Amino acid sequence: MDVTRDRVLEALKGVNDPELNQDLVTLGMVDSVTVDGDAVKLQITLTTPACPLKAKIEQDVRAAVARHTGATDVEIVFGSKVRGPTQMPLPGVRNVIAVGSGKGGVGKSTVAANLAAALHLEGAQVGLLDADIYGPSQSKMYGVEGKRLMADDEKHILPLRNHGVKVISIANLVEDGQALTWRGPILHGTLTQLLKQTVWGELDYLIVDLPPGTGDVQLSLSQLVPVTGMVLVTTPQAVALVDVKRAYTMARKTHIPVLGVIENMSYYALPDGTRDYIFGEGGAASWAASERLPLLGRIPITRRLRESGDGGVPIVVSDPENASSVELRRAARLTAGQISIQAQNALPMVG
Ligand code: ADP
């Protein structure tokens, strides 16, 4: 059997992106096909560098090309181009991801910090905006505490940068605790400034760490930019779940799509290998299932996660193989995957 470009393309038409449920050729993901004797070289552009199913796609492509053409020497070069809503939420910014929770202390900021760092480690361009007026902690978690923000001649704010992520926290803008007294119009003004006057540059994902609950910041954000989606963080505990359901209702009312749920502090792994479900077991999973929301992760409690937050380096950077890191990195890929699915579903139907 001759190896031809047409046969290779035919093979690729039989390989589906498992999340987007269409074949790679129809999805426009095949950038180039080069055939040289029996050797095939492919360039495939994924919808995110953090693609959760890259390994599966690679395996399926190899199998299909071998089956259709007999070629055994197949080189695949993966690239990526992040998809987002047809209209960019902010100039240069492809996706805005809000991270919300029902109540404080469930690990929302920890999750937001690590989602941002994990997406950067996957190769995406990422920004992080800390809009948690009640407890702005990103400047501490990113080790940029006390650094003053700089503005250029046109009053554009230059974000700080650490661990590959552009960061701005309300804590870098005002004195500790000052934002607590702010209400509607001032909050709205400050959020507008942070979102729109910051020189974000080109970003695939801008993560916004929201205050807990369902207050003015949530409302303002939904009015200021088209939010691509929200990730809800909760612990398995009943009291946290009651509150996260409210945050979910608010997201729906303000037309922010919810990408999924991350259960934090899911369990503590005991030295004998068993798990202690300190805050109860499975609460978030069953709620997510009942709402048909993807469960994006179940993050265990680890001492290292707490320490890394306090130490100014997200755990996915400082200790990528830690049990909490592995689950946080997976959650980041699944979140990116949900965004790709959403962008694909929003495209007008062809034919
Ligand atoms: P929130 O933003 O919801 O108020 P934080 O992210 O500030 O919560 O987390 C509260 C505290 O719990 C922080 O000290 C953080 O380091 C710690 N923490 C969060 N998640 C975990 C976890 N899975 N394991 C250990 N400590 C955690």
XYZ file of N, CA and C in Angstrom, residues 189-307:
357
model
N -15.945 50.679 39.923
C -14.901 51.518 39.333
C -13.528 50.864 39.429
N -13.245 50.291 40.595
C -11.932 49.672 40.792
C -11.767 48.435 39.910
N -12.817 47.654 39.848
C -12.750 46.448 39.020
C -12.582 46.821 37.539
N -13.282 47.870 37.148
C -13.146 48.344 35.766
C -11.693 48.711 35.488
N -11.102 49.442 36.439
C -9.720 49.881 36.294
C -8.779 48.675 36.191
N -8.949 47.723 37.112
C -8.055 46.556 37.120
C -8.189 45.719 35.849
N -9.420 45.580 35.392
C -9.637 44.759 34.194
C -9.215 45.469 32.928
N -9.630 46.736 32.830
C -9.534 47.407 31.525
C -8.331 48.318 31.372
N -7.754 48.751 32.495
C -6.593 49.622 32.353
C -5.272 48.873 32.495
N -5.383 47.586 32.770
C -4.168 46.789 32.891
C -3.680 46.390 31.501
N -2.375 46.473 31.327
C -1.787 46.053 30.056
C -1.566 44.546 30.131
N -2.582 43.786 29.798
C -2.480 42.326 29.907
C -1.660 41.725 28.774
N -1.630 42.408 27.637
C -0.974 41.804 26.470
C -1.820 40.660 25.935
N -1.152 39.725 25.277
C -1.874 38.570 24.733
C -2.050 37.520 25.820
N -3.271 37.176 26.129
C -3.515 36.131 27.124
C -4.477 35.083 26.570
N -4.163 33.827 26.835
C -5.126 32.771 26.517
C -6.211 32.709 27.590
N -5.754 32.877 28.846
C -6.694 32.778 29.963
C -6.389 33.857 31.003
N -7.418 34.604 31.362
C -7.301 35.510 32.507
C -8.173 34.931 33.624
N -7.503 34.543 34.707
C -8.225 33.950 35.842
C -8.599 35.077 36.804
N -9.860 35.138 37.197
C -10.285 36.160 38.152
C -10.703 35.475 39.451
N -9.969 35.795 40.521
C -10.271 35.248 41.842
C -11.325 36.144 42.482
N -12.554 35.644 42.556
C -13.666 36.444 43.072
C -13.733 36.389 44.593
N -14.400 37.363 45.221
C -14.661 37.191 46.657
C -15.664 36.046 46.827
N -15.710 35.422 47.997
C -16.712 34.373 48.190
C -18.125 34.962 48.172
N -19.096 34.138 47.855
C -20.483 34.581 47.948
C -21.030 35.108 46.637
N -22.006 35.992 46.788
C -22.777 36.411 45.611
C -22.944 37.931 45.562
N -21.883 38.654 45.891
C -22.015 40.105 46.077
C -21.794 40.970 44.849
N -21.426 42.220 45.147
C -21.300 43.242 44.105
C -20.229 42.927 43.065
N -19.124 42.306 43.496
C -18.028 42.060 42.551
C -18.483 41.088 41.455
N -19.190 40.049 41.879
C -19.708 39.072 40.914
C -20.586 39.773 39.881
N -21.467 40.634 40.394
C -22.403 41.337 39.518
C -21.652 42.251 38.555
N -20.694 43.010 39.118
C -19.911 43.939 38.297
C -19.166 43.203 37.195
N -18.521 42.103 37.568
C -17.722 41.366 36.583
C -18.603 40.943 35.415
N -19.793 40.429 35.752
C -20.672 39.944 34.675
C -21.115 41.096 33.775
N -21.149 42.312 34.340
C -21.552 43.466 33.510
C -20.390 44.025 32.700
N -19.172 43.834 33.246
C -18.013 44.475 32.608
C -17.428 43.708 31.430
N -17.381 42.393 31.558
C -16.796 41.586 30.474
C -17.624 40.324 30.260
N -17.642 39.833 29.026
C -18.252 38.520 28.828
C -17.343 37.452 29.430
N -17.765 36.896 30.553
C -16.950 35.885 31.229
C -17.133 34.554 30.482
N -16.021 33.936 30.098
C -16.121 32.671 29.362
C -16.779 31.611 30.233
N -16.400 31.587 31.499
C -17.019 30.606 32.368
C -16.510 30.718 33.783
N -17.262 30.087 34.691
C -16.875 30.126 36.098
C -16.556 28.716 36.588
N -15.518 28.641 37.429
C -15.194 27.391 38.109
C -15.627 27.584 39.556
N -16.420 26.663 40.068
C -16.887 26.789 41.447
C -16.075 25.879 42.357
N -15.607 26.457 43.465
C -14.804 25.676 44.410
C -15.616 25.480 45.686
N -15.625 24.251 46.171
C -16.308 23.967 47.433
C -15.558 22.857 48.164
N -15.815 22.742 49.446
C -15.369 21.536 50.149
C -16.566 20.583 50.142
N -16.350 19.323 50.555
C -17.488 18.397 50.544
C -18.496 18.658 51.672
N -18.156 19.585 52.557
C -18.976 19.781 53.752
C -20.349 20.364 53.408
N -21.386 19.907 54.116
C -22.755 20.340 53.814
C -22.896 21.863 53.843
N -22.292 22.535 54.822
C -22.461 24.000 54.916
C -21.836 24.702 53.706
N -20.743 24.152 53.199
C -20.104 24.771 52.025
C -20.965 24.544 50.788
N -21.575 23.370 50.726
C -22.395 23.039 49.552
C -23.635 23.922 49.462
N -24.244 24.205 50.621
C -25.427 25.076 50.617
C -25.057 26.408 49.975
N -23.887 26.924 50.356
C -23.470 28.238 49.850
C -23.039 28.191 48.388
N -22.379 27.123 47.977
C -21.924 27.075 46.589
C -23.127 26.966 45.641
N -24.194 26.371 46.129
C -25.409 26.299 45.296
C -25.938 27.705 45.024
N -25.829 28.572 46.031
C -26.257 29.972 45.830
C -25.379 30.656 44.776
N -24.073 30.409 44.885
C -23.151 31.018 43.911
C -23.476 30.506 42.505
N -23.859 29.254 42.428
C -24.235 28.658 41.135
C -25.484 29.343 40.578
N -26.474 29.555 41.453
C -27.704 30.218 41.017
C -27.398 31.630 40.514
N -26.506 32.321 41.239
C -26.150 33.688 40.834
C -25.457 33.670 39.469
N -24.563 32.707 39.273
C -23.866 32.624 37.980
C -24.891 32.453 36.863
N -25.854 31.601 37.112
C -26.870 31.372 36.069
C -27.681 32.627 35.806
N -28.047 33.321 36.903
C -28.843 34.548 36.745
C -28.087 35.614 35.969
N -26.751 35.643 36.149
C -25.969 36.673 35.471
C -25.390 36.144 34.137
N -25.912 34.993 33.719
C -25.564 34.396 32.411
C -24.082 34.070 32.268
N -23.467 33.692 33.369
C -22.087 33.202 33.276
C -22.145 31.666 33.229
N -21.622 31.069 32.154
C -21.652 29.604 32.095
C -20.760 29.010 33.185
N -21.215 27.968 33.824
C -20.373 27.325 34.832
C -19.642 26.145 34.182
N -18.315 26.205 34.232
C -17.494 25.195 33.550
C -17.424 23.894 34.340
N -17.548 24.004 35.663
C -17.495 22.800 36.477
C -17.191 23.124 37.929
N -17.051 22.051 38.700
C -16.878 22.173 40.146
C -15.549 21.535 40.557
N -14.819 22.223 41.410
C -13.622 21.610 41.999
C -13.893 21.396 43.481
N -13.785 20.140 43.904
C -13.934 19.843 45.321
C -12.560 19.929 45.960
N -12.431 20.817 46.937
C -11.140 20.963 47.617
C -11.242 20.370 49.017
N -10.094 20.037 49.569
C -10.021 19.415 50.903
C -10.869 18.140 50.926
N -10.778 17.381 49.833
C -11.626 16.199 49.680
C -11.318 15.119 50.708
N -10.036 14.940 50.986
C -9.659 13.907 51.960
C -8.212 14.131 52.388
N -7.826 13.400 53.412
C -6.436 13.411 53.844
C -5.917 11.979 53.710
N -4.822 11.819 52.974
C -4.278 10.469 52.771
C -3.461 10.056 53.994
N -3.874 8.980 54.646
C -3.173 8.498 55.842
C -1.955 7.674 55.424
N -0.974 7.575 56.315
C 0.262 6.856 55.958
C 0.015 5.420 55.504
N -1.057 4.789 55.969
C -1.302 3.390 55.566
C -2.011 3.301 54.205
N -2.203 4.463 53.545
C -2.783 4.435 52.199
C -4.293 4.652 52.186
N -4.919 4.605 53.359
C -6.373 4.851 53.376
C -6.627 6.361 53.384
N -7.867 6.723 53.114
C -8.217 8.138 53.050
C -9.161 8.513 54.187
N -8.839 9.626 54.810
C -9.728 10.136 55.841
C -10.537 11.280 55.224
N -11.835 11.060 55.072
C -12.696 12.083 54.464
C -13.161 13.043 55.553
N -12.256 13.941 55.911
C -12.456 14.817 57.065
C -13.753 15.637 56.967
N -14.023 16.157 55.785
C -15.204 17.030 55.634
C -16.399 16.305 55.001
N -16.367 14.987 55.012
C -17.465 14.217 54.417
C -17.064 13.760 53.025
N -17.775 12.746 52.541
C -17.351 12.143 51.281
C -18.404 12.289 50.185
N -17.934 12.777 49.028
C -18.766 12.688 47.823
C -19.842 13.764 47.673
N -19.938 14.693 48.617
C -21.008 15.702 48.566
C -20.969 16.530 47.295
N -19.780 17.013 46.955
C -19.668 17.882 45.772
C -19.909 17.082 44.497
N -19.405 15.859 44.489
C -19.559 15.026 43.277
C -21.028 14.777 42.994
N -21.804 14.444 44.034
C -23.201 14.128 43.745
C -23.985 15.388 43.394
N -23.615 16.528 44.004
C -24.305 17.754 43.615
C -23.971 18.105 42.155
N -22.687 18.022 41.798
C -22.271 18.331 40.424
C -23.021 17.430 39.442
N -23.111 16.141 39.787
C -23.792 15.207 38.887
C -25.264 15.588 38.750
N -25.874 15.997 39.855
C -27.306 16.323 39.795
C -27.549 17.559 38.924
N -26.570 18.435 38.829
C -26.704 19.634 37.980
C -26.077 19.430 36.601
N -25.590 18.219 36.354
C -24.872 17.898 35.109
C -23.671 18.813 34.900
N -22.999 19.117 35.995
C -21.776 19.924 35.916
C -20.569 19.001 35.994
N -19.547 19.232 35.168
C -18.355 18.391 35.282
C -17.675 18.576 36.643
N -17.245 17.468 37.235
C -16.423 17.547 38.442
C -14.979 17.624 37.952
N -14.349 18.785 38.110
C -13.043 19.025 37.488
C -11.883 18.530 38.344
N -12.152 18.246 39.607
C -11.056 17.762 40.440
C -11.499 17.531 41.871
N -10.746 16.678 42.550
C -10.945 16.452 43.989
C -9.570 16.580 44.620
N -9.330 17.712 45.254
C -7.986 18.029 45.728
C -7.813 17.578 47.181
N -6.855 16.718 47.415
C -6.645 16.274 48.801
C -6.030 17.372 49.677
N -6.177 17.205 50.964
C -5.525 18.116 51.918
C -4.085 17.649 52.071
N -3.143 18.565 51.840
C -1.749 18.217 52.119
C -1.090 19.410 52.817
N -0.159 19.084 53.667
C 0.582 20.139 54.365
C 1.331 21.016 53.358
N 1.892 20.397 52.312
C 2.683 21.123 51.329
C 1.854 22.177 50.598
N 0.578 21.880 50.400
C -0.276 22.849 49.701
C -0.446 24.107 50.554
N -0.669 23.896 51.818
C -0.804 25.047 52.722
C 0.524 25.812 52.784
N 1.617 25.092 52.905
C 2.923 25.751 53.027
C 3.278 26.541 51.773
